[in-house]
mmCIF file with all atom_site columns, C-alpha atoms in Angstrom:
data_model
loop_
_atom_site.group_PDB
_atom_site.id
_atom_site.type_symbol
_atom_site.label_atom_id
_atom_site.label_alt_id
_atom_site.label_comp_id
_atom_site.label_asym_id
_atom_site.label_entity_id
_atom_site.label_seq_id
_atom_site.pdbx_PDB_ins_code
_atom_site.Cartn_x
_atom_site.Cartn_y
_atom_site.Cartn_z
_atom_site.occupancy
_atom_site.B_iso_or_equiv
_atom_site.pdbx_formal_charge
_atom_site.auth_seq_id
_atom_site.auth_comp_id
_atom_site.auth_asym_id
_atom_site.auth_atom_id
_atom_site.pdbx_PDB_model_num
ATOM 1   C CA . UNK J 1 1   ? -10.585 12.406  -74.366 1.00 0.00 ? 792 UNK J CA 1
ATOM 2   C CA . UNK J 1 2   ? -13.194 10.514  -76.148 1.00 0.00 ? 793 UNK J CA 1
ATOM 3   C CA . UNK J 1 3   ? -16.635 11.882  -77.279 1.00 0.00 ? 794 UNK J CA 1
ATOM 4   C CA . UNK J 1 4   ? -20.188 11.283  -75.759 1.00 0.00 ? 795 UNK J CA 1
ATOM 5   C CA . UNK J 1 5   ? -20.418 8.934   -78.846 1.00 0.00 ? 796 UNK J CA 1
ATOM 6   C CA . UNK J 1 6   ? -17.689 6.737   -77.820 1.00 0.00 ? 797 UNK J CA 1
ATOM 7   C CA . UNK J 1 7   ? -18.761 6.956   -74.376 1.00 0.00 ? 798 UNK J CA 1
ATOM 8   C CA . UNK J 1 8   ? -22.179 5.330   -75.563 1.00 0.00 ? 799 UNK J CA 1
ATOM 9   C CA . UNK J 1 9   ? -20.681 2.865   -77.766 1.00 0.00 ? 800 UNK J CA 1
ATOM 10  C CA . UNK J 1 10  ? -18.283 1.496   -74.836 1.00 0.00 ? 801 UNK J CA 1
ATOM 11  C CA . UNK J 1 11  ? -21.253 1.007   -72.818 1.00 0.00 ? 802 UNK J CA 1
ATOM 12  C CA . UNK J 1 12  ? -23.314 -0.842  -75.823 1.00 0.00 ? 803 UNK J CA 1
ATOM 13  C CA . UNK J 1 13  ? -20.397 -2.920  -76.882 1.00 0.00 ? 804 UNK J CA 1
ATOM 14  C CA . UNK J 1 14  ? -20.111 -3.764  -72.675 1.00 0.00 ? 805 UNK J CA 1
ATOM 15  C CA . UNK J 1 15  ? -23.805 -4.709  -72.478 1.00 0.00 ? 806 UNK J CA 1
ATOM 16  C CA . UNK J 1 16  ? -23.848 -6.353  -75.750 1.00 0.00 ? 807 UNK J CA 1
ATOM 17  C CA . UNK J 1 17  ? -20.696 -8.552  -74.571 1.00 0.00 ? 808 UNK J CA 1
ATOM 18  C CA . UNK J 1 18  ? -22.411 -9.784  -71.494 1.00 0.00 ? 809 UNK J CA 1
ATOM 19  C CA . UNK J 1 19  ? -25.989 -10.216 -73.535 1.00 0.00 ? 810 UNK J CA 1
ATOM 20  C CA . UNK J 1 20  ? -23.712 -12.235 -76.489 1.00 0.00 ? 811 UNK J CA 1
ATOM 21  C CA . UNK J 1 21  ? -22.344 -14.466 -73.240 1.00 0.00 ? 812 UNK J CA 1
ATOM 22  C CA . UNK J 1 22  ? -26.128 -15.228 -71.691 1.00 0.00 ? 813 UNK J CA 1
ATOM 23  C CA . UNK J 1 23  ? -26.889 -16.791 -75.523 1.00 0.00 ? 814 UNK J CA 1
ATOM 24  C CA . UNK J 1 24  ? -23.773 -17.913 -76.359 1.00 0.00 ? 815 UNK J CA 1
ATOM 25  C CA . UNK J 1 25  ? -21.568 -18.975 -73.827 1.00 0.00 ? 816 UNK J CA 1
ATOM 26  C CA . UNK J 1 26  ? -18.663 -17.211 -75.115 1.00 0.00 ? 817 UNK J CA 1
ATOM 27  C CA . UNK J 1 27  ? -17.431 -14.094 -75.605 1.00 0.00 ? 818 UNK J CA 1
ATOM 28  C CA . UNK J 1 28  ? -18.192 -11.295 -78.304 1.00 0.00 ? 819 UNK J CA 1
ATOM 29  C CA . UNK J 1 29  ? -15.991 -11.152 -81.225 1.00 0.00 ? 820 UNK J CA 1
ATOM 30  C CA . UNK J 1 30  ? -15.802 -7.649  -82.720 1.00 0.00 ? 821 UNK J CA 1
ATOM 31  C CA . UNK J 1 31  ? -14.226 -6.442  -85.688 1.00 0.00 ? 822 UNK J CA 1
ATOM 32  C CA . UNK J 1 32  ? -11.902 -3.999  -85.066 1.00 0.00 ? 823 UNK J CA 1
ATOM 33  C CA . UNK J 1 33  ? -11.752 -2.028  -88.509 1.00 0.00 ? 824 UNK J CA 1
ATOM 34  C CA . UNK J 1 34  ? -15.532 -1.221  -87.401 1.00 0.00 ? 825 UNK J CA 1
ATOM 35  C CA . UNK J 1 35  ? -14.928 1.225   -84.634 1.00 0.00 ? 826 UNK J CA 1
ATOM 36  C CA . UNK J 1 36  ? -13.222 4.501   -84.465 1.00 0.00 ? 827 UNK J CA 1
ATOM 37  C CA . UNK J 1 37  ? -9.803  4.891   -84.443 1.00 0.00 ? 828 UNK J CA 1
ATOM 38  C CA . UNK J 1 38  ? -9.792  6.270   -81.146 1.00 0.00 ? 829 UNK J CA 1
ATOM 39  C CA . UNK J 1 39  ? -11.534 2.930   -80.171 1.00 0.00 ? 830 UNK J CA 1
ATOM 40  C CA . UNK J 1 40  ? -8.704  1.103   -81.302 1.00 0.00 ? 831 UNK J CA 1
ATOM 41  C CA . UNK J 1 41  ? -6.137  2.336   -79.199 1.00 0.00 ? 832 UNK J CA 1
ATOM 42  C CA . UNK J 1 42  ? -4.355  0.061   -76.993 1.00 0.00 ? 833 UNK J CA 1
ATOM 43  C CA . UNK J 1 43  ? -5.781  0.646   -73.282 1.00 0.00 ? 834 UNK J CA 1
ATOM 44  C CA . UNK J 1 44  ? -6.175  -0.961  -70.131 1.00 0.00 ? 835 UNK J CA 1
ATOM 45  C CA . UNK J 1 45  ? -9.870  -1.181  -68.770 1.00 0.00 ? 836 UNK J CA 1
ATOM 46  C CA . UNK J 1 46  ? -11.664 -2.385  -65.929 1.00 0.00 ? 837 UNK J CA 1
ATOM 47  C CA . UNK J 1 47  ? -15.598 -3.360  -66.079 1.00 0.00 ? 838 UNK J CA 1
ATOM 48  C CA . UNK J 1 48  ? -17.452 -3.271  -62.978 1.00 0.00 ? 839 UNK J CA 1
ATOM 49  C CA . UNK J 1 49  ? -21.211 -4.241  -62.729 1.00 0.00 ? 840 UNK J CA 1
ATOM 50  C CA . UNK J 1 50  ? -23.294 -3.154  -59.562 1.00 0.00 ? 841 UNK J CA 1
ATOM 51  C CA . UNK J 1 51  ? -26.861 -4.405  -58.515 1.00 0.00 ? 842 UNK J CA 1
ATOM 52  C CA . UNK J 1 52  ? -28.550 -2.028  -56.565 1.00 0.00 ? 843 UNK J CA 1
ATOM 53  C CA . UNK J 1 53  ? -25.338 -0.320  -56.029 1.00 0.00 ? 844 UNK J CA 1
ATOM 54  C CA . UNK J 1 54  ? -23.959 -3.916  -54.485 1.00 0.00 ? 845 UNK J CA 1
ATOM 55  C CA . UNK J 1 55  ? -20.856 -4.676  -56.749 1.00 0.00 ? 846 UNK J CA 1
ATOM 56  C CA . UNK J 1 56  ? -21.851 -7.996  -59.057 1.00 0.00 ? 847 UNK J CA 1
ATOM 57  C CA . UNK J 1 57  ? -18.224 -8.482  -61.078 1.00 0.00 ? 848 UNK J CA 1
ATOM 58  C CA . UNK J 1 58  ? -15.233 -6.209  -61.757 1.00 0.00 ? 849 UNK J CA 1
ATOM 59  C CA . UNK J 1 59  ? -12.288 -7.166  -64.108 1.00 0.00 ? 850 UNK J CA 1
ATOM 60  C CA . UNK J 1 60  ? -9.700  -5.825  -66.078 1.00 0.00 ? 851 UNK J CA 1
ATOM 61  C CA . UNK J 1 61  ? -6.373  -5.007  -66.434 1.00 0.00 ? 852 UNK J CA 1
ATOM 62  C CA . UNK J 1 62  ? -3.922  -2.514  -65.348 1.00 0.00 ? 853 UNK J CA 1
ATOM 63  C CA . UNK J 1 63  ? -1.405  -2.789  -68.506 1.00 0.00 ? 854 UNK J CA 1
ATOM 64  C CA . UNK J 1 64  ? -2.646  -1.724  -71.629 1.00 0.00 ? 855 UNK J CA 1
ATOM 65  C CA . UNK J 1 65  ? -2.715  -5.321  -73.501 1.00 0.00 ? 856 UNK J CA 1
ATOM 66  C CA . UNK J 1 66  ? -5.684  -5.146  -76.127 1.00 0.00 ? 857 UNK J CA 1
ATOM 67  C CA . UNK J 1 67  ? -7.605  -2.313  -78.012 1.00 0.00 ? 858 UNK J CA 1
ATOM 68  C CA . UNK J 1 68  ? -9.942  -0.805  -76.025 1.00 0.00 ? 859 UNK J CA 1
ATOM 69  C CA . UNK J 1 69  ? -12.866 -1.664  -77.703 1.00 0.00 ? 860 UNK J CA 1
ATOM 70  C CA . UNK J 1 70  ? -12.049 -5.250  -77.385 1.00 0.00 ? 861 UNK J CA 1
ATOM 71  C CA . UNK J 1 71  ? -10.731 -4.504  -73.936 1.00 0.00 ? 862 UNK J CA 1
ATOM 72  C CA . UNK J 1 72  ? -14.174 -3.526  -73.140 1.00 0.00 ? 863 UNK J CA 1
ATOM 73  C CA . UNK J 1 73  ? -15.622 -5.970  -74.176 1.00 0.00 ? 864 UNK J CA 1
ATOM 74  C CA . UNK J 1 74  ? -13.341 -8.953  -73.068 1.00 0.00 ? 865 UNK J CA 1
ATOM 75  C CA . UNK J 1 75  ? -13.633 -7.360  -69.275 1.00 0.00 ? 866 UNK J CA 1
ATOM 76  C CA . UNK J 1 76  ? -17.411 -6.721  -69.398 1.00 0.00 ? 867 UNK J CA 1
ATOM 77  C CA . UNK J 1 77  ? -17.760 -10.555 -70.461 1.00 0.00 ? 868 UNK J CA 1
ATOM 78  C CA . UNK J 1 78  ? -15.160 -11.581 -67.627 1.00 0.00 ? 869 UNK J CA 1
ATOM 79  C CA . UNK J 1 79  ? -17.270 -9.224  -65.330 1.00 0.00 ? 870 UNK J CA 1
ATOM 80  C CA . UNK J 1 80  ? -20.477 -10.878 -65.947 1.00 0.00 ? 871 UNK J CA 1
ATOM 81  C CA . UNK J 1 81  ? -19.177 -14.712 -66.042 1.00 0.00 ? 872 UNK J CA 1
ATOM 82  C CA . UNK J 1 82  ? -15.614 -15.174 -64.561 1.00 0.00 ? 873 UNK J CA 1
ATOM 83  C CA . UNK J 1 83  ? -15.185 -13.282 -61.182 1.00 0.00 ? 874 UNK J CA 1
ATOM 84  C CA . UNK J 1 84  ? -14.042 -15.445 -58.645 1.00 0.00 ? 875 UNK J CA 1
ATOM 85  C CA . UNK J 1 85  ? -16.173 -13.577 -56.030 1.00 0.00 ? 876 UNK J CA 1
ATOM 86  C CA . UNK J 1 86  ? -19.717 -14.144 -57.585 1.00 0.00 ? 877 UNK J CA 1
ATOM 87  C CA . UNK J 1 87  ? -21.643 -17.134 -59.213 1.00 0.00 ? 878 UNK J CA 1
ATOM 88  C CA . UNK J 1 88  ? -22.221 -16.521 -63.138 1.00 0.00 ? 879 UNK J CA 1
ATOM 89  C CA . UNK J 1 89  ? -24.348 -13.446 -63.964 1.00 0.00 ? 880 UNK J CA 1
ATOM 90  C CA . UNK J 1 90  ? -28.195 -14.919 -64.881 1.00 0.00 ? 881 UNK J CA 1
ATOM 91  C CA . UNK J 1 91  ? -30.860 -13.495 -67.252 1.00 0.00 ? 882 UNK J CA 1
ATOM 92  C CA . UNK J 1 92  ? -32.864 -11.995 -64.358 1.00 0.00 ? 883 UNK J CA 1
ATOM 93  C CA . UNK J 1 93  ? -29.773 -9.987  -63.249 1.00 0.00 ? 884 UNK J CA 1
ATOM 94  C CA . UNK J 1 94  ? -28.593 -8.923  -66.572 1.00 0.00 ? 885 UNK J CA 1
ATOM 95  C CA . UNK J 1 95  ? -31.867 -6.460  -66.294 1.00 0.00 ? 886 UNK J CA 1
ATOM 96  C CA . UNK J 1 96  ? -30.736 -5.454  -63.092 1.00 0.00 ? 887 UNK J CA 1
ATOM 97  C CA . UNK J 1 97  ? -27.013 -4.361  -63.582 1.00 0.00 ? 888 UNK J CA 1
ATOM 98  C CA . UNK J 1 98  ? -25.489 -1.033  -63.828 1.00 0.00 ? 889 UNK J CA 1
ATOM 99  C CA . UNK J 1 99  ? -22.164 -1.040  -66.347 1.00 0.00 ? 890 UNK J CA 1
ATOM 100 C CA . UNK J 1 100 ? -19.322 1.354   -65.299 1.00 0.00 ? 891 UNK J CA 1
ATOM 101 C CA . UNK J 1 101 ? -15.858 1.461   -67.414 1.00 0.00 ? 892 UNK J CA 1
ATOM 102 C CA . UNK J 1 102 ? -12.999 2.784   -66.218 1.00 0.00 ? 893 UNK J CA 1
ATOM 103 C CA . UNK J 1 103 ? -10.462 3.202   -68.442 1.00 0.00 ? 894 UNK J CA 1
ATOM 104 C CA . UNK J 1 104 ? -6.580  3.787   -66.636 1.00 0.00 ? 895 UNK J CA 1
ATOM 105 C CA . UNK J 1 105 ? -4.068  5.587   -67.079 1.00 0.00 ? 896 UNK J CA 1
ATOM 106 C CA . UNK J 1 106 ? -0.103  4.849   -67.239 1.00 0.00 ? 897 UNK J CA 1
ATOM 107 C CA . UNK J 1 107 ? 0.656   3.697   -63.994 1.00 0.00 ? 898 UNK J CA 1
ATOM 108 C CA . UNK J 1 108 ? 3.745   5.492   -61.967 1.00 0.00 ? 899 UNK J CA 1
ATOM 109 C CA . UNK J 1 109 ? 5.423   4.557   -59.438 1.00 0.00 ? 900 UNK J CA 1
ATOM 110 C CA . UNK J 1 110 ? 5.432   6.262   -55.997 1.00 0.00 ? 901 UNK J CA 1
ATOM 111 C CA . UNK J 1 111 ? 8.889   6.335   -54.141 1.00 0.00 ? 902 UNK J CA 1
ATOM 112 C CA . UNK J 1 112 ? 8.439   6.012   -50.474 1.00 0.00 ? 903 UNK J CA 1
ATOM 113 C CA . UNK J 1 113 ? 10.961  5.254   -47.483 1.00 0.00 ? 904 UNK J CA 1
ATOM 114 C CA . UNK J 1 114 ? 7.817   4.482   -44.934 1.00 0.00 ? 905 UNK J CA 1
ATOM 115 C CA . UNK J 1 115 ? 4.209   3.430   -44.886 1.00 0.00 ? 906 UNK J CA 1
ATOM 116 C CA . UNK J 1 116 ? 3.585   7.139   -43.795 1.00 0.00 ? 907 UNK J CA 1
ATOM 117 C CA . UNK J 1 117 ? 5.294   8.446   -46.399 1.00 0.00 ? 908 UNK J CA 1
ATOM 118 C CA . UNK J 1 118 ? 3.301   6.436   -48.821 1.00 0.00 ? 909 UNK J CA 1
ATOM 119 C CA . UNK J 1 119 ? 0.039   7.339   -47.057 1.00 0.00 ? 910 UNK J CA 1
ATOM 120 C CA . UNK J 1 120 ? 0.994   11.369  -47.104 1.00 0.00 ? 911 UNK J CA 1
ATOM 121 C CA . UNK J 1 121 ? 1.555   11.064  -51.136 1.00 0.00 ? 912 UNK J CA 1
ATOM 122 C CA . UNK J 1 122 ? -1.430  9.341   -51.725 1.00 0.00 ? 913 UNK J CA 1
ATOM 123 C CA . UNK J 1 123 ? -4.368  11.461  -53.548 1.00 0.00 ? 914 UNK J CA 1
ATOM 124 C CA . UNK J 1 124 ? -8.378  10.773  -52.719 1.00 0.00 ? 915 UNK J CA 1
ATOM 125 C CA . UNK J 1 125 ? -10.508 10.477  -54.860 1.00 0.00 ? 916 UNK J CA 1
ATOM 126 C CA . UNK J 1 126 ? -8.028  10.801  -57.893 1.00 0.00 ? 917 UNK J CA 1
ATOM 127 C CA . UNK J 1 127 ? -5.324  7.683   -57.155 1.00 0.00 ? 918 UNK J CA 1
ATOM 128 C CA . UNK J 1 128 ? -5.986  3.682   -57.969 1.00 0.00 ? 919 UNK J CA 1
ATOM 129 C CA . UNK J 1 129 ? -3.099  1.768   -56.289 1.00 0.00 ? 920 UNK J CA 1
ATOM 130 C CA . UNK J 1 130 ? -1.738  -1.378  -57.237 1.00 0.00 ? 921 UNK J CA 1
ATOM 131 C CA . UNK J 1 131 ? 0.555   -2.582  -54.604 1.00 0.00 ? 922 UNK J CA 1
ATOM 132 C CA . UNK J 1 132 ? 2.583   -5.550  -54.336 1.00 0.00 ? 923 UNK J CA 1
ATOM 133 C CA . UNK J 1 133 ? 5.012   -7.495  -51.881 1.00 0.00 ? 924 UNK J CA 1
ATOM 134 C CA . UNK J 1 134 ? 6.943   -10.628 -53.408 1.00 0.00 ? 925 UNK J CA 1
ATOM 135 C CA . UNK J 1 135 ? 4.044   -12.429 -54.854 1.00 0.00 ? 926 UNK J CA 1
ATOM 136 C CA . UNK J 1 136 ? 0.644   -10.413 -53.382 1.00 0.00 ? 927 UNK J CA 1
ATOM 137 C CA . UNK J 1 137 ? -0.393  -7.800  -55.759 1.00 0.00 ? 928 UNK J CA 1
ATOM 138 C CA . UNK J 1 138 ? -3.688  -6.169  -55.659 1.00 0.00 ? 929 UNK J CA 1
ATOM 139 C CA . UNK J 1 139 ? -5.311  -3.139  -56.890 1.00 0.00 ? 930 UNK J CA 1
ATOM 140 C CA . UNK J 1 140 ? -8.305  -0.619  -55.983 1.00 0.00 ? 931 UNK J CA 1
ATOM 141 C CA . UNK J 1 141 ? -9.380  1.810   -58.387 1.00 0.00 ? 932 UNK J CA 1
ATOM 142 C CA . UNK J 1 142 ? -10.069 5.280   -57.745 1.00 0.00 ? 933 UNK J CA 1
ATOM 143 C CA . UNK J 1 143 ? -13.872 4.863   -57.548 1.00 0.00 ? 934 UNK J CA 1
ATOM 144 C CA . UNK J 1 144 ? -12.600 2.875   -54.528 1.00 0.00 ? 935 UNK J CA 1
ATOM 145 C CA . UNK J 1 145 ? -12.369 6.265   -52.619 1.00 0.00 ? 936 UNK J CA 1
ATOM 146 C CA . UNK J 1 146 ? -16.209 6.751   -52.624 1.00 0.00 ? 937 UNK J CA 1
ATOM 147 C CA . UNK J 1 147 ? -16.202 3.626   -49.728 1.00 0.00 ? 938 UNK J CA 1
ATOM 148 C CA . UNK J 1 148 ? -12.671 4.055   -47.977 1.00 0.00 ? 939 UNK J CA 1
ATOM 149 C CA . UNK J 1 149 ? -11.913 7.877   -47.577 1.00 0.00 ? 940 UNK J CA 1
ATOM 150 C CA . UNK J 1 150 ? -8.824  8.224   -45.941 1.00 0.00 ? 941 UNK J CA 1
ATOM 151 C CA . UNK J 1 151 ? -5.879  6.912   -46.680 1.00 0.00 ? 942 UNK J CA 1
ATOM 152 C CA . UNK J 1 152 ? -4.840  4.791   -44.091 1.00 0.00 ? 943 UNK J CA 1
ATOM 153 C CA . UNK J 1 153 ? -7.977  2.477   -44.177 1.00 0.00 ? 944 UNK J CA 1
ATOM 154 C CA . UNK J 1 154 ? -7.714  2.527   -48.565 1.00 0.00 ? 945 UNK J CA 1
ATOM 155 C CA . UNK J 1 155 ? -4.582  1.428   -48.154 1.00 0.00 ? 946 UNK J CA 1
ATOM 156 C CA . UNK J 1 156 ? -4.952  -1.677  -45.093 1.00 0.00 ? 947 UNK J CA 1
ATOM 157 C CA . UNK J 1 157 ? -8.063  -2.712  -47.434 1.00 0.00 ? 948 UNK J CA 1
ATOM 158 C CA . UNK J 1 158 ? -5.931  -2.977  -50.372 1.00 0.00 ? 949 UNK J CA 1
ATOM 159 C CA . UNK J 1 159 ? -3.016  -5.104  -47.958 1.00 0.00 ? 950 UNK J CA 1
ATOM 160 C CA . UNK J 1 160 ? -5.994  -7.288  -46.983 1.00 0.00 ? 951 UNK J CA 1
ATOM 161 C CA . UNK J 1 161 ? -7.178  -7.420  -50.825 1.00 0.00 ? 952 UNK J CA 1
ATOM 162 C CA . UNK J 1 162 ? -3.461  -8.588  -51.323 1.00 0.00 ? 953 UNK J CA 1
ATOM 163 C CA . UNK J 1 163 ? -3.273  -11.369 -48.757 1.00 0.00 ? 954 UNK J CA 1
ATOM 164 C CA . UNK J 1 164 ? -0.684  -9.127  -47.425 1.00 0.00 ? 955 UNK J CA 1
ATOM 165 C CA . UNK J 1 165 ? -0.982  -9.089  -43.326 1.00 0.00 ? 956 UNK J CA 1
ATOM 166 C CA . UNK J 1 166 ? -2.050  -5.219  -42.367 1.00 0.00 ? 957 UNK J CA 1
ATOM 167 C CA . UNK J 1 167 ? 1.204   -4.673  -40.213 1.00 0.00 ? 958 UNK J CA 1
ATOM 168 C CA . UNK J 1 168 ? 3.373   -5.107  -43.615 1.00 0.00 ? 959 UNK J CA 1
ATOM 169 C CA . UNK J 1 169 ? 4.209   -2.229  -46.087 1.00 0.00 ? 960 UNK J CA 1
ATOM 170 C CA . UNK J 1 170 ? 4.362   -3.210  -49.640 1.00 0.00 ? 961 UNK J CA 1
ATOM 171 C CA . UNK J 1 171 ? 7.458   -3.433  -51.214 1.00 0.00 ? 962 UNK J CA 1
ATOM 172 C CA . UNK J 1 172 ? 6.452   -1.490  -54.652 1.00 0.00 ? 963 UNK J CA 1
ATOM 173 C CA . UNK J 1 173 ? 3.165   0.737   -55.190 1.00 0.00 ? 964 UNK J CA 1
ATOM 174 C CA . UNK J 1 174 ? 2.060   2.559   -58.395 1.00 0.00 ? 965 UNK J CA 1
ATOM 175 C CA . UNK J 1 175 ? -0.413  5.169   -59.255 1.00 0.00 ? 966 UNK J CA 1
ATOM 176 C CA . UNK J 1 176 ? -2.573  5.689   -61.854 1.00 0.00 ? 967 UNK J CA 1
ATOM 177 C CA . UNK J 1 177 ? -5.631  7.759   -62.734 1.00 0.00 ? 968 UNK J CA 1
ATOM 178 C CA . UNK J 1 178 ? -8.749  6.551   -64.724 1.00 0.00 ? 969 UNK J CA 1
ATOM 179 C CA . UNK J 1 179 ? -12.182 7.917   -66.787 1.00 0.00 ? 970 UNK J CA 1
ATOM 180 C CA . UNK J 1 180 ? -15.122 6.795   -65.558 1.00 0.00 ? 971 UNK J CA 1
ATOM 181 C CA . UNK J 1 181 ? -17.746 5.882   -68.058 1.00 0.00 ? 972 UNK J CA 1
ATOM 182 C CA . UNK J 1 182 ? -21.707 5.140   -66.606 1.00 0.00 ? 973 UNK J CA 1
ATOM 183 C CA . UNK J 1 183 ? -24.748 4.325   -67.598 1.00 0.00 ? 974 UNK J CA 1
#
């Protein structure tokens, strides 16, 4: 569990990330020995930005492949300047945005024979899902639940999200959990 202190910092080192890339054009560069050692632990993070509660970026990774501060900070940059979905985040905006971190858990897998299976095993409000069928993989995390409440439309979004046609069940789903860290 990490502190209100490191809670703060995340969000700082998030905003300052996506402030550094408005100047700079590039990413942050941190130095690691600065931060906490709880900071430093290897963790997989997602950064999601909202606008008026309208999502504006979200990326990150499920695998735990960087320390978390620099996780952070990588994701909030990616958030801000390299989502596919959106055009580059602009000054104006940057005033405008709302920074949530959510930093996952371990993912699991879920054994399942059928789709209904799957859909009775699956928790609201407390399961992100990565699924995946040959090459389609996509995941929702479990902030996702505020928008899609039951299972069965969570789970079509997520096939959709996938490229995966709604009538197929995936091949391999995992779980995982995640803190939520807001501004």
């Amino acid at each position: 569990m990490l502190s209100t202190e490191h809670n703060q910092l995340l969000i700082q080192i998030a905003r300052q990330s996506i402030a550094h890339g408005l100047e700079k054009k590039s990413g942050l560069s941190l130095m690691l020995d600065e931060y906490p050692e709880k900071l430093r632990e290897t963790r997989a993070t997602f950064v999601t930005l909202k606008i008026d509660s309208q999502l504006r970026g979200c990326i990150g990774t499920t695998k735990p492949v960087s320390p978390l501060v620099l996780s952070v900070s990588d994701n909030a940059w990616s958030s801000a300047f390299r989502d596919p979905r959106f055009k580059p985040l602009t000054h104006d905006e940057f005033e405008l945005i709302h920074i949530s971190i959510s930093i996952l858990t371990p993912s699991t897998p879920i054994t399942f024979g059928t789709e209904k299976d799957l859909l009775e095993q699956l928790r609201p409000d407390i399961d992100g899902l990565i699924i995946e069928k040959g090459s389609q993989r996509a995941t929702f995390l479990p902030s996702v639940w505020e928008a899609l409440q039951q299972p069965e439309d969570f789970l079509h979004q997520l096939k959709l999200k996938a490229g995966m046609r709604p009538e197929v069940c995936p091949e391999r789903v995992w779980r995982y959990e995640s803190i939520s860290i807001e501004e």
